[in-house]
Amino acid sequence: MNTANKLTMLRVALIPVYLVLWHLDFSWSIYAALAVFVIASLTDLLDGYIARHYNQITDFGKFMDPLADKVLVLAAMACFCAAGRFPDWALVIVLAREFAVSGLRLVAVDNGRVIAAGWSGKVKTASTMVCLCLMHLTVLPIPLWLLDWVCVIVIAGTTLYSGVEYFVLNRDVLNWNK
């Protein structure tokens, strides 16, 4: 297993650590969870850089890297949703986009085409991870509800935009007559 894939697997291993820290009941557990979330998020940047720069791109990495990102982000969103700080409708938007784009990619592969990650998808991932990091911060000069709603709007907006863009740019993949 190469370095890039090891970093991806580290991200996967950090997800249950994040969840345990989130649910522990001590005064700084949210910040410990944040630290793990930040480290896991940074492994996403690092493994991508290493894979491209050192030619460590593998089929395993192509599969596992986006899956690890999605599970990490969805774990954090589910925690905030359970805490009443992330609305369920926004979580459904994120889930629906991920399922729809994955389905589109499956149809494309069946037609001999690969749909690579687009720029808007990368912006969506980065802005979502930044917003989720900010939502962990409970001591800020703005009200928590305002921060939460700004983050929800950014996450839902970038998610919807990138999902629509994937379908618009690849609409020829979906043959309505076949």
GROMACS .gro file of N, CA and C in nm:
model
  534
    1MET      N    1   0.086  -0.118   0.000
    1MET     CA    2   0.000   0.000   0.000
    1MET      C    3   0.090   0.124   0.000
    2ASN      N    4   0.062   0.215  -0.093
    2ASN     CA    5   0.147   0.333  -0.104
    2ASN      C    6   0.108   0.440   0.000
    3THR      N    7   0.186   0.547   0.003
    3THR     CA    8   0.167   0.652   0.104
    3THR      C    9   0.031   0.721   0.091
    4ALA      N   10  -0.008   0.751  -0.032
    4ALA     CA   11  -0.137   0.818  -0.052
    4ALA      C   12  -0.252   0.732   0.001
    5ASN      N   13  -0.249   0.604  -0.028
    5ASN     CA   14  -0.355   0.515   0.020
    5ASN      C   15  -0.351   0.497   0.171
    6LYS      N   16  -0.232   0.500   0.229
    6LYS     CA   17  -0.221   0.492   0.376
    6LYS      C   18  -0.285   0.614   0.441
    7LEU      N   19  -0.267   0.731   0.379
    7LEU     CA   20  -0.330   0.852   0.433
    7LEU      C   21  -0.482   0.845   0.421
    8THR      N   22  -0.530   0.790   0.311
    8THR     CA   23  -0.674   0.772   0.296
    8THR      C   24  -0.727   0.678   0.404
    9MET      N   25  -0.656   0.570   0.429
    9MET     CA   26  -0.699   0.475   0.533
    9MET      C   27  -0.689   0.537   0.672
   10LEU      N   28  -0.592   0.626   0.694
   10LEU     CA   29  -0.585   0.699   0.820
   10LEU      C   30  -0.711   0.784   0.837
   11ARG      N   31  -0.755   0.849   0.729
   11ARG     CA   32  -0.877   0.929   0.736
   11ARG      C   33  -0.996   0.841   0.775
   12VAL      N   34  -1.005   0.724   0.716
   12VAL     CA   35  -1.113   0.631   0.750
   12VAL      C   36  -1.104   0.591   0.898
   13ALA      N   37  -0.984   0.563   0.945
   13ALA     CA   38  -0.965   0.522   1.085
   13ALA      C   39  -0.998   0.635   1.182
   14LEU      N   40  -0.982   0.759   1.139
   14LEU     CA   41  -1.009   0.873   1.227
   14LEU      C   42  -1.159   0.901   1.243
   15ILE      N   43  -1.241   0.850   1.154
   15ILE     CA   44  -1.385   0.876   1.162
   15ILE      C   45  -1.446   0.823   1.291
   16PRO      N   46  -1.423   0.697   1.331
   16PRO     CA   47  -1.480   0.654   1.460
   16PRO      C   48  -1.418   0.728   1.579
   17VAL      N   49  -1.291   0.767   1.568
   17VAL     CA   50  -1.229   0.845   1.676
   17VAL      C   51  -1.303   0.977   1.690
   18TYR      N   52  -1.330   1.042   1.577
   18TYR     CA   53  -1.407   1.167   1.577
   18TYR      C   54  -1.543   1.147   1.645
   19LEU      N   55  -1.613   1.041   1.605
   19LEU     CA   56  -1.746   1.016   1.660
   19LEU      C   57  -1.742   0.991   1.811
   20VAL      N   58  -1.645   0.916   1.857
   20VAL     CA   59  -1.632   0.890   2.001
   20VAL      C   60  -1.606   1.021   2.075
   21LEU      N   61  -1.513   1.101   2.025
   21LEU     CA   62  -1.482   1.229   2.090
   21LEU      C   63  -1.603   1.322   2.090
   22TRP      N   64  -1.678   1.323   1.982
   22TRP     CA   65  -1.798   1.407   1.974
   22TRP      C   66  -1.896   1.371   2.086
   23HIS      N   67  -1.911   1.242   2.113
   23HIS     CA   68  -2.011   1.195   2.208
   23HIS      C   69  -1.963   1.190   2.353
   24LEU      N   70  -1.834   1.206   2.375
   24LEU     CA   71  -1.785   1.208   2.513
   24LEU      C   72  -1.832   1.336   2.582
   25ASP      N   73  -1.848   1.328   2.709
   25ASP     CA   74  -1.903   1.441   2.782
   25ASP      C   75  -1.797   1.503   2.874
   26PHE      N   76  -1.705   1.578   2.813
   26PHE     CA   77  -1.613   1.658   2.893
   26PHE      C   78  -1.601   1.795   2.827
   27SER      N   79  -1.553   1.892   2.900
   27SER     CA   80  -1.564   2.032   2.858
   27SER      C   81  -1.500   2.063   2.723
   28TRP      N   82  -1.395   1.995   2.687
   28TRP     CA   83  -1.328   2.028   2.560
   28TRP      C   84  -1.340   1.916   2.457
   29SER      N   85  -1.438   1.828   2.474
   29SER     CA   86  -1.452   1.717   2.379
   29SER      C   87  -1.483   1.766   2.237
   30ILE      N   88  -1.559   1.874   2.224
   30ILE     CA   89  -1.590   1.927   2.090
   30ILE      C   90  -1.463   1.973   2.021
   31TYR      N   91  -1.369   2.028   2.099
   31TYR     CA   92  -1.243   2.075   2.040
   31TYR      C   93  -1.151   1.958   2.007
   32ALA      N   94  -1.157   1.853   2.086
   32ALA     CA   95  -1.080   1.732   2.053
   32ALA      C   96  -1.136   1.670   1.925
   33ALA      N   97  -1.269   1.668   1.912
   33ALA     CA   98  -1.332   1.618   1.790
   33ALA      C   99  -1.292   1.705   1.671
   34LEU      N  100  -1.289   1.837   1.693
   34LEU     CA  101  -1.248   1.929   1.587
   34LEU      C  102  -1.104   1.900   1.543
   35ALA      N  103  -1.015   1.878   1.638
   35ALA     CA  104  -0.876   1.849   1.604
   35ALA      C  105  -0.866   1.725   1.516
   36VAL      N  106  -0.941   1.621   1.551
   36VAL     CA  107  -0.940   1.498   1.471
   36VAL      C  108  -1.001   1.525   1.333
   37PHE      N  109  -1.108   1.604   1.328
   37PHE     CA  110  -1.171   1.638   1.200
   37PHE      C  111  -1.074   1.715   1.111
   38VAL      N  112  -1.002   1.810   1.168
   38VAL     CA  113  -0.905   1.889   1.091
   38VAL      C  114  -0.793   1.799   1.038
   39ILE      N  115  -0.740   1.714   1.124
   39ILE     CA  116  -0.634   1.622   1.081
   39ILE      C  117  -0.685   1.533   0.967
   40ALA      N  118  -0.804   1.478   0.984
   40ALA     CA  119  -0.862   1.392   0.881
   40ALA      C  120  -0.884   1.470   0.751
   41SER      N  121  -0.931   1.593   0.762
   41SER     CA  122  -0.953   1.676   0.642
   41SER      C  123  -0.821   1.707   0.572
   42LEU      N  124  -0.718   1.733   0.649
   42LEU     CA  125  -0.587   1.763   0.590
   42LEU      C  126  -0.527   1.642   0.520
   43THR      N  127  -0.559   1.522   0.568
   43THR     CA  128  -0.509   1.403   0.498
   43THR      C  129  -0.567   1.395   0.357
   44ASP      N  130  -0.686   1.453   0.337
   44ASP     CA  131  -0.746   1.455   0.203
   44ASP      C  132  -0.660   1.538   0.108
   45LEU      N  133  -0.618   1.655   0.153
   45LEU     CA  134  -0.531   1.739   0.071
   45LEU      C  135  -0.398   1.670   0.045
   46LEU      N  136  -0.343   1.615   0.151
   46LEU     CA  137  -0.210   1.555   0.141
   46LEU      C  138  -0.208   1.430   0.055
   47ASP      N  139  -0.308   1.343   0.071
   47ASP     CA  140  -0.305   1.220  -0.010
   47ASP      C  141  -0.326   1.251  -0.158
   48GLY      N  142  -0.408   1.351  -0.188
   48GLY     CA  143  -0.427   1.390  -0.328
   48GLY      C  144  -0.299   1.445  -0.388
   49TYR      N  145  -0.230   1.529  -0.312
   49TYR     CA  146  -0.104   1.585  -0.360
   49TYR      C  147  -0.001   1.475  -0.382
   50ILE      N  148   0.013   1.387  -0.285
   50ILE     CA  149   0.112   1.279  -0.296
   50ILE      C  150   0.079   1.187  -0.413
   51ALA      N  151  -0.049   1.153  -0.427
   51ALA     CA  152  -0.088   1.062  -0.535
   51ALA      C  153  -0.054   1.121  -0.672
   52ARG      N  154  -0.083   1.251  -0.691
   52ARG     CA  155  -0.054   1.313  -0.820
   52ARG      C  156   0.095   1.340  -0.838
   53HIS      N  157   0.159   1.395  -0.737
   53HIS     CA  158   0.299   1.438  -0.748
   53HIS      C  159   0.395   1.320  -0.760
   54TYR      N  160   0.366   1.212  -0.689
   54TYR     CA  161   0.456   1.096  -0.689
   54TYR      C  162   0.400   0.978  -0.768
   55ASN      N  163   0.301   1.007  -0.851
   55ASN     CA  164   0.241   0.905  -0.938
   55ASN      C  165   0.196   0.782  -0.858
   56GLN      N  166   0.121   0.808  -0.752
   56GLN     CA  167   0.070   0.699  -0.668
   56GLN      C  168  -0.081   0.681  -0.685
   57ILE      N  169  -0.132   0.718  -0.801
   57ILE     CA  170  -0.276   0.704  -0.827
   57ILE      C  171  -0.307   0.557  -0.851
   58THR      N  172  -0.402   0.504  -0.774
   58THR     CA  173  -0.440   0.363  -0.786
   58THR      C  174  -0.592   0.353  -0.797
   59ASP      N  175  -0.640   0.239  -0.844
   59ASP     CA  176  -0.785   0.216  -0.847
   59ASP      C  177  -0.842   0.219  -0.706
   60PHE      N  178  -0.768   0.161  -0.611
   60PHE     CA  179  -0.813   0.164  -0.472
   60PHE      C  180  -0.829   0.308  -0.424
   61GLY      N  181  -0.733   0.391  -0.454
   61GLY     CA  182  -0.739   0.532  -0.413
   61GLY      C  183  -0.854   0.606  -0.481
   62LYS      N  184  -0.877   0.577  -0.609
   62LYS     CA  185  -0.989   0.641  -0.681
   62LYS      C  186  -1.122   0.606  -0.617
   63PHE      N  187  -1.131   0.486  -0.564
   63PHE     CA  188  -1.254   0.442  -0.498
   63PHE      C  189  -1.261   0.492  -0.354
   64MET      N  190  -1.155   0.469  -0.278
   64MET     CA  191  -1.160   0.492  -0.134
   64MET      C  192  -1.150   0.639  -0.094
   65ASP      N  193  -1.072   0.719  -0.168
   65ASP     CA  194  -1.054   0.859  -0.130
   65ASP      C  195  -1.186   0.936  -0.126
   66PRO      N  196  -1.267   0.933  -0.234
   66PRO     CA  197  -1.394   1.006  -0.226
   66PRO      C  198  -1.491   0.945  -0.123
   67LEU      N  199  -1.485   0.813  -0.107
   67LEU     CA  200  -1.571   0.749  -0.007
   67LEU      C  201  -1.533   0.796   0.133
   68ALA      N  202  -1.404   0.800   0.162
   68ALA     CA  203  -1.357   0.847   0.294
   68ALA      C  204  -1.400   0.991   0.318
   69ASP      N  205  -1.390   1.076   0.215
   69ASP     CA  206  -1.433   1.216   0.229
   69ASP      C  207  -1.581   1.224   0.264
   70LYS      N  208  -1.661   1.148   0.190
   70LYS     CA  209  -1.805   1.154   0.210
   70LYS      C  210  -1.844   1.103   0.349
   71VAL      N  211  -1.785   0.994   0.393
   71VAL     CA  212  -1.820   0.939   0.524
   71VAL      C  213  -1.776   1.034   0.635
   72LEU      N  214  -1.657   1.094   0.623
   72LEU     CA  215  -1.612   1.190   0.723
   72LEU      C  216  -1.708   1.308   0.734
   73VAL      N  217  -1.742   1.366   0.621
   73VAL     CA  218  -1.830   1.482   0.618
   73VAL      C  219  -1.970   1.446   0.668
   74LEU      N  220  -2.022   1.334   0.623
   74LEU     CA  221  -2.156   1.292   0.665
   74LEU      C  222  -2.160   1.258   0.813
   75ALA      N  223  -2.052   1.205   0.868
   75ALA     CA  224  -2.046   1.176   1.012
   75ALA      C  225  -2.058   1.307   1.091
   76ALA      N  226  -1.983   1.408   1.049
   76ALA     CA  227  -1.990   1.537   1.118
   76ALA      C  228  -2.129   1.600   1.103
   77MET      N  229  -2.183   1.595   0.982
   77MET     CA  230  -2.317   1.652   0.960
   77MET      C  231  -2.422   1.580   1.043
   78ALA      N  232  -2.412   1.449   1.052
   78ALA     CA  233  -2.508   1.373   1.133
   78ALA      C  234  -2.499   1.413   1.280
   79CYS      N  235  -2.377   1.435   1.328
   79CYS     CA  236  -2.361   1.480   1.467
   79CYS      C  237  -2.426   1.616   1.490
   80PHE      N  238  -2.402   1.709   1.398
   80PHE     CA  239  -2.463   1.842   1.412
   80PHE      C  240  -2.614   1.835   1.393
   81CYS      N  241  -2.660   1.745   1.308
   81CYS     CA  242  -2.804   1.726   1.288
   81CYS      C  243  -2.868   1.675   1.417
   82ALA      N  244  -2.804   1.575   1.479
   82ALA     CA  245  -2.856   1.520   1.605
   82ALA      C  246  -2.855   1.624   1.716
   83ALA      N  247  -2.760   1.717   1.709
   83ALA     CA  248  -2.751   1.823   1.810
   83ALA      C  249  -2.846   1.939   1.780
   84GLY      N  250  -2.920   1.930   1.671
   84GLY     CA  251  -3.015   2.035   1.635
   84GLY      C  252  -2.951   2.157   1.571
   85ARG      N  253  -2.828   2.142   1.523
   85ARG     CA  254  -2.757   2.256   1.465
   85ARG      C  255  -2.743   2.248   1.313
   86PHE      N  256  -2.784   2.138   1.255
   86PHE     CA  257  -2.778   2.120   1.110
   86PHE      C  258  -2.912   2.061   1.069
   87PRO      N  259  -2.990   2.132   0.987
   87PRO     CA  260  -3.125   2.084   0.956
   87PRO      C  261  -3.123   1.957   0.870
   88ASP      N  262  -3.222   1.873   0.895
   88ASP     CA  263  -3.229   1.747   0.823
   88ASP      C  264  -3.245   1.767   0.672
   89TRP      N  265  -3.315   1.873   0.631
   89TRP     CA  266  -3.332   1.897   0.488
   89TRP      C  267  -3.198   1.922   0.419
   90ALA      N  268  -3.106   1.986   0.488
   90ALA     CA  269  -2.974   2.011   0.430
   90ALA      C  270  -2.895   1.880   0.419
   91LEU      N  271  -2.909   1.794   0.519
   91LEU     CA  272  -2.844   1.663   0.514
   91LEU      C  273  -2.899   1.581   0.398
   92VAL      N  274  -3.029   1.591   0.374
   92VAL     CA  275  -3.091   1.519   0.261
   92VAL      C  276  -3.038   1.572   0.128
   93ILE      N  277  -3.019   1.703   0.117
   93ILE     CA  278  -2.962   1.761  -0.006
   93ILE      C  279  -2.824   1.702  -0.031
   94VAL      N  280  -2.741   1.697   0.072
   94VAL     CA  281  -2.606   1.644   0.058
   94VAL      C  282  -2.611   1.496   0.017
   95LEU      N  283  -2.693   1.418   0.086
   95LEU     CA  284  -2.704   1.276   0.053
   95LEU      C  285  -2.757   1.254  -0.088
   96ALA      N  286  -2.861   1.329  -0.124
   96ALA     CA  287  -2.920   1.313  -0.258
   96ALA      C  288  -2.819   1.347  -0.367
   97ARG      N  289  -2.742   1.452  -0.347
   97ARG     CA  290  -2.641   1.490  -0.446
   97ARG      C  291  -2.536   1.380  -0.461
   98GLU      N  292  -2.491   1.325  -0.348
   98GLU     CA  293  -2.388   1.221  -0.354
   98GLU      C  294  -2.441   1.096  -0.426
   99PHE      N  295  -2.564   1.057  -0.394
   99PHE     CA  296  -2.622   0.940  -0.462
   99PHE      C  297  -2.643   0.968  -0.611
  100ALA      N  298  -2.692   1.087  -0.644
  100ALA     CA  299  -2.719   1.121  -0.784
  100ALA      C  300  -2.591   1.124  -0.866
  101VAL      N  301  -2.487   1.189  -0.814
  101VAL     CA  302  -2.361   1.197  -0.888
  101VAL      C  303  -2.298   1.057  -0.900
  102SER      N  304  -2.306   0.978  -0.794
  102SER     CA  305  -2.253   0.841  -0.802
  102SER      C  306  -2.329   0.760  -0.907
  103GLY      N  307  -2.461   0.776  -0.912
  103GLY     CA  308  -2.541   0.708  -1.013
  103GLY      C  309  -2.506   0.753  -1.154
  104LEU      N  310  -2.487   0.883  -1.172
  104LEU     CA  311  -2.447   0.936  -1.302
  104LEU      C  312  -2.313   0.877  -1.345
  105ARG      N  313  -2.220   0.868  -1.252
  105ARG     CA  314  -2.089   0.810  -1.284
  105ARG      C  315  -2.100   0.663  -1.323
  106LEU      N  316  -2.190   0.589  -1.255
  106LEU     CA  317  -2.209   0.448  -1.290
  106LEU      C  318  -2.264   0.433  -1.432
  107VAL      N  319  -2.360   0.516  -1.466
  107VAL     CA  320  -2.416   0.512  -1.602
  107VAL      C  321  -2.308   0.549  -1.703
  108ALA      N  322  -2.227   0.649  -1.671
  108ALA     CA  323  -2.119   0.691  -1.761
  108ALA      C  324  -2.020   0.578  -1.783
  109VAL      N  325  -1.981   0.511  -1.676
  109VAL     CA  326  -1.885   0.400  -1.688
  109VAL      C  327  -1.945   0.289  -1.774
  110ASP      N  328  -2.073   0.263  -1.755
  110ASP     CA  329  -2.140   0.161  -1.835
  110ASP      C  330  -2.136   0.195  -1.984
  111ASN      N  331  -2.126   0.325  -2.013
  111ASN     CA  332  -2.116   0.372  -2.152
  111ASN      C  333  -1.971   0.398  -2.194
  112GLY      N  334  -1.876   0.350  -2.114
  112GLY     CA  335  -1.735   0.363  -2.149
  112GLY      C  336  -1.676   0.500  -2.124
  113ARG      N  337  -1.735   0.574  -2.035
  113ARG     CA  338  -1.688   0.711  -2.007
  113ARG      C  339  -1.663   0.728  -1.859
  114VAL      N  340  -1.562   0.804  -1.826
  114VAL     CA  341  -1.530   0.834  -1.687
  114VAL      C  342  -1.556   0.982  -1.662
  115ILE      N  343  -1.630   1.012  -1.557
  115ILE     CA  344  -1.655   1.151  -1.520
  115ILE      C  345  -1.563   1.184  -1.404
  116ALA      N  346  -1.466   1.268  -1.433
  116ALA     CA  347  -1.369   1.308  -1.330
  116ALA      C  348  -1.432   1.410  -1.237
  117ALA      N  349  -1.372   1.425  -1.120
  117ALA     CA  350  -1.418   1.526  -1.025
  117ALA      C  351  -1.401   1.664  -1.087
  118GLY      N  352  -1.505   1.744  -1.081
  118GLY     CA  353  -1.499   1.879  -1.136
  118GLY      C  354  -1.454   1.980  -1.032
  119TRP      N  355  -1.423   2.098  -1.082
  119TRP     CA  356  -1.378   2.205  -0.994
  119TRP      C  357  -1.484   2.239  -0.889
  120SER      N  358  -1.610   2.244  -0.929
  120SER     CA  359  -1.716   2.280  -0.834
  120SER      C  360  -1.730   2.174  -0.725
  121GLY      N  361  -1.701   2.049  -0.758
  121GLY     CA  362  -1.705   1.944  -0.655
  121GLY      C  363  -1.594   1.961  -0.554
  122LYS      N  364  -1.478   2.005  -0.602
  122LYS     CA  365  -1.367   2.031  -0.510
  122LYS      C  366  -1.396   2.151  -0.421
  123VAL      N  367  -1.458   2.254  -0.478
  123VAL     CA  368  -1.497   2.372  -0.399
  123VAL      C  369  -1.602   2.332  -0.296
  124LYS      N  370  -1.696   2.247  -0.338
  124LYS     CA  371  -1.798   2.199  -0.245
  124LYS      C  372  -1.735   2.125  -0.128
  125THR      N  373  -1.642   2.035  -0.157
  125THR     CA  374  -1.577   1.959  -0.051
  125THR      C  375  -1.499   2.050   0.043
  126ALA      N  376  -1.421   2.140  -0.013
  126ALA     CA  377  -1.340   2.230   0.070
  126ALA      C  378  -1.427   2.323   0.155
  127SER      N  379  -1.528   2.383   0.093
  127SER     CA  380  -1.613   2.476   0.170
  127SER      C  381  -1.693   2.402   0.277
  128THR      N  382  -1.734   2.279   0.246
  128THR     CA  383  -1.806   2.200   0.345
  128THR      C  384  -1.716   2.168   0.464
  129MET      N  385  -1.594   2.127   0.437
  129MET     CA  386  -1.502   2.094   0.547
  129MET      C  387  -1.468   2.218   0.630
  130VAL      N  388  -1.448   2.332   0.565
  130VAL     CA  389  -1.421   2.457   0.639
  130VAL      C  390  -1.542   2.495   0.725
  131CYS      N  391  -1.661   2.487   0.667
  131CYS     CA  392  -1.782   2.522   0.743
  131CYS      C  393  -1.801   2.429   0.862
  132LEU      N  394  -1.779   2.301   0.841
  132LEU     CA  395  -1.794   2.206   0.953
  132LEU      C  396  -1.691   2.234   1.062
  133CYS      N  397  -1.571   2.272   1.023
  133CYS     CA  398  -1.470   2.311   1.123
  133CYS      C  399  -1.518   2.432   1.203
  134LEU      N  400  -1.569   2.532   1.133
  134LEU     CA  401  -1.619   2.653   1.201
  134LEU      C  402  -1.733   2.620   1.297
  135MET      N  403  -1.819   2.528   1.256
  135MET     CA  404  -1.933   2.493   1.341
  135MET      C  405  -1.890   2.427   1.472
  136HIS      N  406  -1.770   2.370   1.475
  136HIS     CA  407  -1.719   2.312   1.600
  136HIS      C  408  -1.679   2.419   1.701
  137LEU      N  409  -1.652   2.538   1.651
  137LEU     CA  410  -1.605   2.645   1.740
  137LEU      C  411  -1.724   2.705   1.814
  138THR      N  412  -1.724   2.693   1.943
  138THR     CA  413  -1.839   2.740   2.021
  138THR      C  414  -1.815   2.877   2.083
  139VAL      N  415  -1.694   2.927   2.074
  139VAL     CA  416  -1.663   3.060   2.130
  139VAL      C  417  -1.620   3.150   2.015
  140LEU      N  418  -1.715   3.223   1.961
  140LEU     CA  419  -1.688   3.314   1.850
  140LEU      C  420  -1.757   3.448   1.878
  141PRO      N  421  -1.714   3.555   1.809
  141PRO     CA  422  -1.776   3.686   1.834
  141PRO      C  423  -1.913   3.703   1.768
  142ILE      N  424  -1.964   3.597   1.701
  142ILE     CA  425  -2.098   3.604   1.643
  142ILE      C  426  -2.185   3.496   1.706
  143PRO      N  427  -2.316   3.516   1.705
  143PRO     CA  428  -2.404   3.414   1.764
  143PRO      C  429  -2.390   3.280   1.691
  144LEU      N  430  -2.397   3.172   1.767
  144LEU     CA  431  -2.381   3.037   1.713
  144LEU      C  432  -2.487   3.006   1.608
  145TRP      N  433  -2.610   3.049   1.631
  145TRP     CA  434  -2.717   3.021   1.535
  145TRP      C  435  -2.688   3.087   1.400
  146LEU      N  436  -2.627   3.206   1.402
  146LEU     CA  437  -2.595   3.276   1.278
  146LEU      C  438  -2.484   3.202   1.202
  147LEU      N  439  -2.382   3.162   1.275
  147LEU     CA  440  -2.273   3.084   1.213
  147LEU      C  441  -2.329   2.956   1.152
  148ASP      N  442  -2.413   2.886   1.227
  148ASP     CA  443  -2.471   2.762   1.177
  148ASP      C  444  -2.548   2.784   1.047
  149TRP      N  445  -2.631   2.888   1.043
  149TRP     CA  446  -2.712   2.912   0.924
  149TRP      C  447  -2.628   2.955   0.805
  150VAL      N  448  -2.527   3.036   0.828
  150VAL     CA  449  -2.437   3.073   0.718
  150VAL      C  450  -2.370   2.947   0.663
  151CYS      N  451  -2.323   2.862   0.753
  151CYS     CA  452  -2.257   2.738   0.710
  151CYS      C  453  -2.353   2.646   0.637
  152VAL      N  454  -2.474   2.634   0.686
  152VAL     CA  455  -2.575   2.550   0.620
  152VAL      C  456  -2.603   2.602   0.480
  153ILE      N  457  -2.616   2.734   0.465
  153ILE     CA  458  -2.643   2.793   0.334
  153ILE      C  459  -2.526   2.769   0.239
  154VAL      N  460  -2.404   2.786   0.288
  154VAL     CA  461  -2.285   2.762   0.205
  154VAL      C  462  -2.280   2.615   0.164
  155ILE      N  463  -2.299   2.525   0.259
  155ILE     CA  464  -2.292   2.381   0.230
  155ILE      C  465  -2.402   2.341   0.132
  156ALA      N  466  -2.527   2.381   0.160
  156ALA     CA  467  -2.638   2.344   0.071
  156ALA      C  468  -2.621   2.409  -0.066
  157GLY      N  469  -2.578   2.534  -0.069
  157GLY     CA  470  -2.562   2.605  -0.197
  157GLY      C  471  -2.454   2.544  -0.285
  158THR      N  472  -2.336   2.518  -0.228
  158THR     CA  473  -2.228   2.460  -0.308
  158THR      C  474  -2.262   2.316  -0.349
  159THR      N  475  -2.333   2.246  -0.262
  159THR     CA  476  -2.373   2.109  -0.293
  159THR      C  477  -2.471   2.108  -0.410
  160LEU      N  478  -2.572   2.194  -0.405
  160LEU     CA  479  -2.669   2.201  -0.514
  160LEU      C  480  -2.603   2.245  -0.644
  161TYR      N  481  -2.520   2.348  -0.636
  161TYR     CA  482  -2.454   2.399  -0.756
  161TYR      C  483  -2.369   2.291  -0.822
  162SER      N  484  -2.285   2.225  -0.742
  162SER     CA  485  -2.196   2.124  -0.801
  162SER      C  486  -2.275   2.006  -0.855
  163GLY      N  487  -2.382   1.969  -0.788
  163GLY     CA  488  -2.466   1.859  -0.837
  163GLY      C  489  -2.532   1.893  -0.969
  164VAL      N  490  -2.588   2.012  -0.978
  164VAL     CA  491  -2.651   2.056  -1.104
  164VAL      C  492  -2.546   2.064  -1.214
  165GLU      N  493  -2.428   2.118  -1.181
  165GLU     CA  494  -2.322   2.131  -1.281
  165GLU      C  495  -2.282   1.994  -1.337
  166TYR      N  496  -2.268   1.894  -1.250
  166TYR     CA  497  -2.232   1.759  -1.297
  166TYR      C  498  -2.333   1.710  -1.400
  167PHE      N  499  -2.461   1.732  -1.373
  167PHE     CA  500  -2.564   1.683  -1.464
  167PHE      C  501  -2.572   1.766  -1.591
  168VAL      N  502  -2.555   1.896  -1.582
  168VAL     CA  503  -2.558   1.981  -1.702
  168VAL      C  504  -2.441   1.948  -1.794
  169LEU      N  505  -2.321   1.938  -1.737
  169LEU     CA  506  -2.202   1.912  -1.818
  169LEU      C  507  -2.200   1.770  -1.875
  170ASN      N  508  -2.273   1.680  -1.813
  170ASN     CA  509  -2.270   1.539  -1.855
  170ASN      C  510  -2.410   1.489  -1.893
  171ARG      N  511  -2.495   1.578  -1.936
  171ARG     CA  512  -2.634   1.541  -1.967
  171ARG      C  513  -2.642   1.439  -2.081
  172ASP      N  514  -2.541   1.438  -2.169
  172ASP     CA  515  -2.543   1.342  -2.278
  172ASP      C  516  -2.526   1.198  -2.231
  173VAL      N  517  -2.480   1.179  -2.109
  173VAL     CA  518  -2.462   1.044  -2.054
  173VAL      C  519  -2.598   0.977  -2.034
  174LEU      N  520  -2.697   1.058  -1.996
  174LEU     CA  521  -2.830   1.004  -1.969
  174LEU      C  522  -2.912   1.004  -2.098
  175ASN      N  523  -2.917   0.891  -2.162
  175ASN     CA  524  -2.994   0.875  -2.283
  175ASN      C  525  -3.138   0.843  -2.243
  176TRP      N  526  -3.228   0.935  -2.265
  176TRP     CA  527  -3.366   0.920  -2.221
  176TRP      C  528  -3.443   0.817  -2.301
  177ASN      N  529  -3.389   0.778  -2.416
  177ASN     CA  530  -3.459   0.683  -2.505
  177ASN      C  531  -3.404   0.542  -2.495
  178LYS      N  532  -3.312   0.518  -2.407
  178LYS     CA  533  -3.245   0.389  -2.399
  178LYS      C  534  -3.282   0.317  -2.271
   0.00000   0.00000   0.00000
